[in-house]
Tab-separated table of C-alpha atoms in Angstrom:
chain	number	residue	atom	x	y	z
Y	1	UNK	CA	3.907	-15.290	5.395
Y	2	UNK	CA	1.502	-13.248	3.351
Y	3	UNK	CA	3.941	-10.338	3.033
Y	4	UNK	CA	8.085	-10.611	2.214
Y	5	UNK	CA	-0.005	-5.087	7.531
Y	6	UNK	CA	-15.196	3.814	26.372
Y	7	UNK	CA	-17.592	2.693	28.711
Y	8	UNK	CA	-20.514	3.999	30.832
Y	9	UNK	CA	-22.957	2.358	33.226
Y	10	UNK	CA	-25.700	2.354	30.587
Y	11	UNK	CA	-24.488	2.049	27.027
Y	12	UNK	CA	-26.846	3.295	24.319
Y	13	UNK	CA	-27.829	0.800	21.628
Y	14	UNK	CA	-25.531	0.496	18.647
Y	15	UNK	CA	-26.626	2.721	15.775
Y	16	UNK	CA	-27.817	0.829	12.741
Y	17	UNK	CA	-26.079	2.236	9.667
Y	18	UNK	CA	-28.646	2.977	7.003
Y	19	UNK	CA	-26.438	3.706	4.042
Y	20	UNK	CA	-25.626	0.761	1.766
Y	21	UNK	CA	-21.991	-0.167	1.593
Y	22	UNK	CA	-21.084	-1.880	-1.629
Y	23	UNK	CA	-17.969	-3.919	-2.160
Y	24	UNK	CA	-14.996	-1.526	-2.166
Y	25	UNK	CA	-13.311	-0.540	-5.377
Y	26	UNK	CA	-9.586	-0.114	-5.880
Y	27	UNK	CA	-8.909	3.380	-4.611
Y	28	UNK	CA	-6.525	5.932	-6.024
Y	29	UNK	CA	-4.195	6.708	-3.138
Y	30	UNK	CA	-1.580	8.768	-4.932
Y	31	UNK	CA	-0.708	12.233	-3.699
Y	32	UNK	CA	-3.029	15.047	-4.648
Y	33	UNK	CA	-0.349	16.592	-6.813
Y	34	UNK	CA	-0.207	13.595	-9.147
Y	35	UNK	CA	-1.500	14.253	-12.644
Y	36	UNK	CA	-4.543	12.158	-13.610
Y	37	UNK	CA	-2.625	10.676	-16.547
Y	38	UNK	CA	1.143	10.837	-16.748
Y	39	UNK	CA	2.878	10.893	-20.102
Y	40	UNK	CA	4.634	7.628	-20.844
Y	41	UNK	CA	8.104	9.097	-20.285
Y	42	UNK	CA	7.002	10.802	-17.070
Y	43	UNK	CA	5.487	7.542	-15.817
Y	44	UNK	CA	8.730	5.700	-16.578
Y	45	UNK	CA	10.751	8.350	-14.761
Y	46	UNK	CA	8.450	8.152	-11.755
Y	47	UNK	CA	8.742	4.360	-11.608
Y	48	UNK	CA	12.510	4.613	-11.975
Y	49	UNK	CA	12.724	7.052	-9.075
Y	50	UNK	CA	10.530	4.910	-6.847
Y	51	UNK	CA	12.617	1.840	-7.629
Y	52	UNK	CA	15.782	3.767	-6.752
Y	53	UNK	CA	14.269	4.959	-3.478
Y	54	UNK	CA	13.166	1.426	-2.604
Y	55	UNK	CA	16.713	0.144	-3.218
Y	56	UNK	CA	18.147	2.836	-0.961
Y	57	UNK	CA	15.735	1.903	1.815
Y	58	UNK	CA	16.656	-1.766	1.483
Y	59	UNK	CA	20.368	-0.955	1.615
Y	60	UNK	CA	20.539	1.972	4.053
Y	61	UNK	CA	17.136	2.340	5.718
Y	62	UNK	CA	14.814	5.321	5.433
Y	63	UNK	CA	17.531	7.636	6.751
Y	64	UNK	CA	19.493	6.930	3.572
Y	65	UNK	CA	16.737	8.309	1.366
Y	66	UNK	CA	17.439	11.904	0.403
Y	67	UNK	CA	16.407	13.666	-2.761
Y	68	UNK	CA	20.064	13.879	-3.772
Y	69	UNK	CA	20.677	10.173	-3.132
Y	70	UNK	CA	17.613	9.144	-5.114
Y	71	UNK	CA	18.619	11.361	-8.025
Y	72	UNK	CA	22.097	9.823	-8.063
Y	73	UNK	CA	20.779	6.261	-7.793
Y	74	UNK	CA	18.304	6.853	-10.637
Y	75	UNK	CA	20.905	8.768	-12.680
Y	76	UNK	CA	18.726	11.852	-13.116
Y	77	UNK	CA	19.061	15.451	-12.067
Y	78	UNK	CA	18.007	16.408	-8.545
Y	79	UNK	CA	15.481	18.833	-10.002
Y	80	UNK	CA	13.650	15.918	-11.613
Y	81	UNK	CA	13.079	14.336	-8.216
Y	82	UNK	CA	11.788	17.592	-6.718
Y	83	UNK	CA	9.456	18.214	-9.669
Y	84	UNK	CA	8.051	14.700	-9.435
Y	85	UNK	CA	7.526	14.471	-5.652
Y	86	UNK	CA	7.885	17.965	-4.219
Y	87	UNK	CA	9.988	17.015	-1.212
Y	88	UNK	CA	11.292	14.015	0.731
Y	89	UNK	CA	7.948	13.481	2.484
Y	90	UNK	CA	6.198	13.417	-0.892
Y	91	UNK	CA	8.655	10.800	-2.127
Y	92	UNK	CA	8.179	8.577	0.932
Y	93	UNK	CA	4.411	8.982	0.688
Y	94	UNK	CA	4.499	7.917	-2.959
Y	95	UNK	CA	6.425	4.783	-1.979
Y	96	UNK	CA	3.898	3.987	0.735
Y	97	UNK	CA	0.982	4.649	-1.626
Y	98	UNK	CA	2.443	2.215	-4.162
Y	99	UNK	CA	2.592	-0.473	-1.476
Y	100	UNK	CA	-0.957	0.364	-0.379
Y	101	UNK	CA	-2.233	-0.128	-3.933
Y	102	UNK	CA	-0.609	-3.553	-4.055
Y	103	UNK	CA	-2.304	-4.522	-0.798
Y	104	UNK	CA	-5.671	-3.241	-2.063
Y	105	UNK	CA	-5.343	-5.279	-5.233
Y	106	UNK	CA	-4.573	-8.373	-3.160
Y	107	UNK	CA	-7.586	-8.115	-0.867
Y	108	UNK	CA	-9.996	-6.966	-3.573
Y	109	UNK	CA	-9.085	-9.381	-6.363
Y	110	UNK	CA	-6.220	-11.594	-5.244
Y	111	UNK	CA	-6.356	-15.273	-4.301
Y	112	UNK	CA	-8.106	-16.460	-1.132
Y	113	UNK	CA	-8.064	-16.372	1.797
Y	114	UNK	CA	-7.059	-12.695	1.530
Y	115	UNK	CA	-8.963	-12.152	-1.707
Y	116	UNK	CA	-12.515	-13.170	-2.687
Y	117	UNK	CA	-13.535	-16.801	-2.459
Y	118	UNK	CA	-13.180	-17.505	1.263
Y	119	UNK	CA	-15.742	-16.912	4.038
Y	120	UNK	CA	-15.617	-13.341	5.408
Y	121	UNK	CA	-14.209	-14.456	8.768
Y	122	UNK	CA	-11.253	-16.174	7.088
Y	123	UNK	CA	-10.683	-13.124	4.908
Y	124	UNK	CA	-10.695	-10.842	7.957
Y	125	UNK	CA	-8.122	-13.024	9.706
Y	126	UNK	CA	-5.939	-13.106	6.591
Y	127	UNK	CA	-6.269	-9.347	6.134
Y	128	UNK	CA	-4.832	-8.638	9.581
Y	129	UNK	CA	-1.932	-11.020	9.040
Y	130	UNK	CA	-1.144	-9.409	5.679
Y	131	UNK	CA	-1.145	-5.906	7.162
Y	132	UNK	CA	0.914	-6.997	10.179
Y	133	UNK	CA	3.713	-8.490	8.100
Y	134	UNK	CA	3.623	-5.796	5.435
Y	135	UNK	CA	3.928	-3.139	8.144
Y	136	UNK	CA	6.733	-4.983	9.954
Y	137	UNK	CA	8.703	-5.293	6.719
Y	138	UNK	CA	8.248	-1.605	5.873
Y	139	UNK	CA	8.173	-0.232	9.411
Y	140	UNK	CA	10.648	2.636	9.001
Y	141	UNK	CA	8.924	3.749	5.807
Y	142	UNK	CA	5.478	3.420	7.369
Y	143	UNK	CA	6.482	5.600	10.316
Y	144	UNK	CA	8.327	8.189	8.229
Y	145	UNK	CA	5.512	8.612	5.701
Y	146	UNK	CA	2.498	8.623	8.022
Y	147	UNK	CA	0.194	11.619	7.538
Y	148	UNK	CA	0.146	14.117	10.392
Y	149	UNK	CA	-2.365	13.209	13.151
Y	150	UNK	CA	-5.354	15.257	11.943
Y	151	UNK	CA	-5.158	13.632	8.472
Y	152	UNK	CA	-4.364	10.036	9.415
Y	153	UNK	CA	-7.943	8.812	9.443
Y	154	UNK	CA	-9.061	10.730	6.353
Y	155	UNK	CA	-6.220	9.544	4.119
Y	156	UNK	CA	-7.577	7.458	1.201
Y	157	UNK	CA	-5.313	4.499	2.021
Y	158	UNK	CA	-6.703	4.283	5.565
Y	159	UNK	CA	-10.238	4.697	4.233
Y	160	UNK	CA	-9.768	1.753	1.894
Y	161	UNK	CA	-8.668	-0.527	4.752
Y	162	UNK	CA	-11.506	0.652	6.989
Y	163	UNK	CA	-14.092	0.122	4.254
Y	164	UNK	CA	-12.832	-3.388	3.544
Y	165	UNK	CA	-13.002	-4.403	7.220
Y	166	UNK	CA	-16.448	-2.831	7.561
Y	167	UNK	CA	-17.777	-4.825	4.599
Y	168	UNK	CA	-16.457	-8.069	6.080
Y	169	UNK	CA	-17.813	-7.285	9.547
Y	170	UNK	CA	-21.281	-6.567	8.162
Y	171	UNK	CA	-21.315	-10.087	6.777
Y	172	UNK	CA	-20.074	-11.622	10.040
Y	173	UNK	CA	-21.904	-9.527	12.677
Y	174	UNK	CA	-24.601	-7.597	10.784
Y	175	UNK	CA	-26.220	-6.230	13.961
Y	176	UNK	CA	-23.087	-4.506	15.256
Y	177	UNK	CA	-21.740	-0.992	14.730
Y	178	UNK	CA	-19.363	-2.312	12.117
Y	179	UNK	CA	-17.871	1.027	11.093
Y	180	UNK	CA	-16.758	1.776	14.651
Y	181	UNK	CA	-15.541	-1.794	15.162
Y	182	UNK	CA	-13.460	-1.472	11.984
Y	183	UNK	CA	-11.622	1.463	13.559
Y	184	UNK	CA	-11.064	-0.615	16.689
Y	185	UNK	CA	-9.575	-3.488	14.711
Y	186	UNK	CA	-7.361	-1.178	12.655
Y	187	UNK	CA	-5.964	0.324	15.861
Y	188	UNK	CA	-4.316	-3.043	16.549
Y	189	UNK	CA	-2.503	-2.767	13.189
Y	190	UNK	CA	-1.147	0.749	13.723
Y	191	UNK	CA	2.523	1.049	12.640
Y	192	UNK	CA	3.515	2.942	15.802
Y	193	UNK	CA	2.029	0.165	17.939
Y	194	UNK	CA	3.753	-2.539	15.899
Y	195	UNK	CA	7.036	-0.628	16.296
Y	196	UNK	CA	6.543	-0.483	20.060
Y	197	UNK	CA	5.609	-4.145	20.397
Y	198	UNK	CA	8.279	-5.600	18.108
Y	199	UNK	CA	11.261	-3.258	18.487
Y	200	UNK	CA	10.806	-1.759	21.945
Y	201	UNK	CA	9.293	-4.762	23.710
Y	202	UNK	CA	10.758	-7.496	21.539
Y	203	UNK	CA	7.515	-9.402	20.942
Y	204	UNK	CA	7.700	-11.953	18.111
Y	205	UNK	CA	5.448	-11.564	15.096
Y	206	UNK	CA	3.834	-14.910	15.903
Y	207	UNK	CA	2.453	-13.407	19.121
Y	208	UNK	CA	1.034	-10.412	17.258
Y	209	UNK	CA	-0.551	-12.760	14.727
Y	210	UNK	CA	-2.140	-14.839	17.515
Y	211	UNK	CA	-3.291	-11.624	19.174
Y	212	UNK	CA	-5.005	-10.539	15.951
Y	213	UNK	CA	-6.855	-13.847	15.721
Y	214	UNK	CA	-7.927	-13.521	19.372
Y	215	UNK	CA	-9.112	-9.930	18.866
Y	216	UNK	CA	-11.115	-10.863	15.761
Y	217	UNK	CA	-12.717	-13.758	17.661
Y	218	UNK	CA	-13.749	-11.510	20.556
Y	219	UNK	CA	-15.097	-8.766	18.299
Y	220	UNK	CA	-17.090	-11.180	16.127
Y	221	UNK	CA	-18.123	-13.654	18.853
Y	222	UNK	CA	-16.427	-16.547	17.073
Y	223	UNK	CA	-13.715	-19.037	17.976
Y	224	UNK	CA	-10.085	-18.223	17.316
Y	225	UNK	CA	-8.255	-20.768	15.145
Y	226	UNK	CA	-6.056	-23.196	17.051
């Protein structure tokens, strides 16, 4: 796959967004404590620590990632890990941010259908599939590193995904409230929901993928692929 991602009796008319929304740019989603430009040795150390943490997750799961374990795996002092990431949450967030940057690069400049070059509807379908499988593969990390509830929707990584979906929707259904619909679509890709559906209910990923195609078709008034 791509990755190994209110009713009333009288509804008011959809608002028509007035502000222009240009094609999204690759966003900086690192933690606020990151320096704008790391020295070369500091950048190497940071990459080394992230690689060590990723290996630990692959071998032992997120529970196996402690600051001490990462320091030992990277063969550095524990203080180096704390200075670089602050705490365990900062380390996990940095790992998730690195993955988010890779996804952004893929949908902004990668090959079609996820990247430019395909019709917007095909790109929207591919986007959901990419996020579904990326999230399923990194589910423990995604859940452990999620921002607390009041910050979830203002985090730069979420904003990048929302902006991308909004841009595509404005090309597919220009008369709709595309910003609000983008939030609705992203709700179907929430890591906690994917955890519930796949691990607690045992649904296969193929069903979630088909459900994404069906949801996109209903939101955009198009036909789902067969």
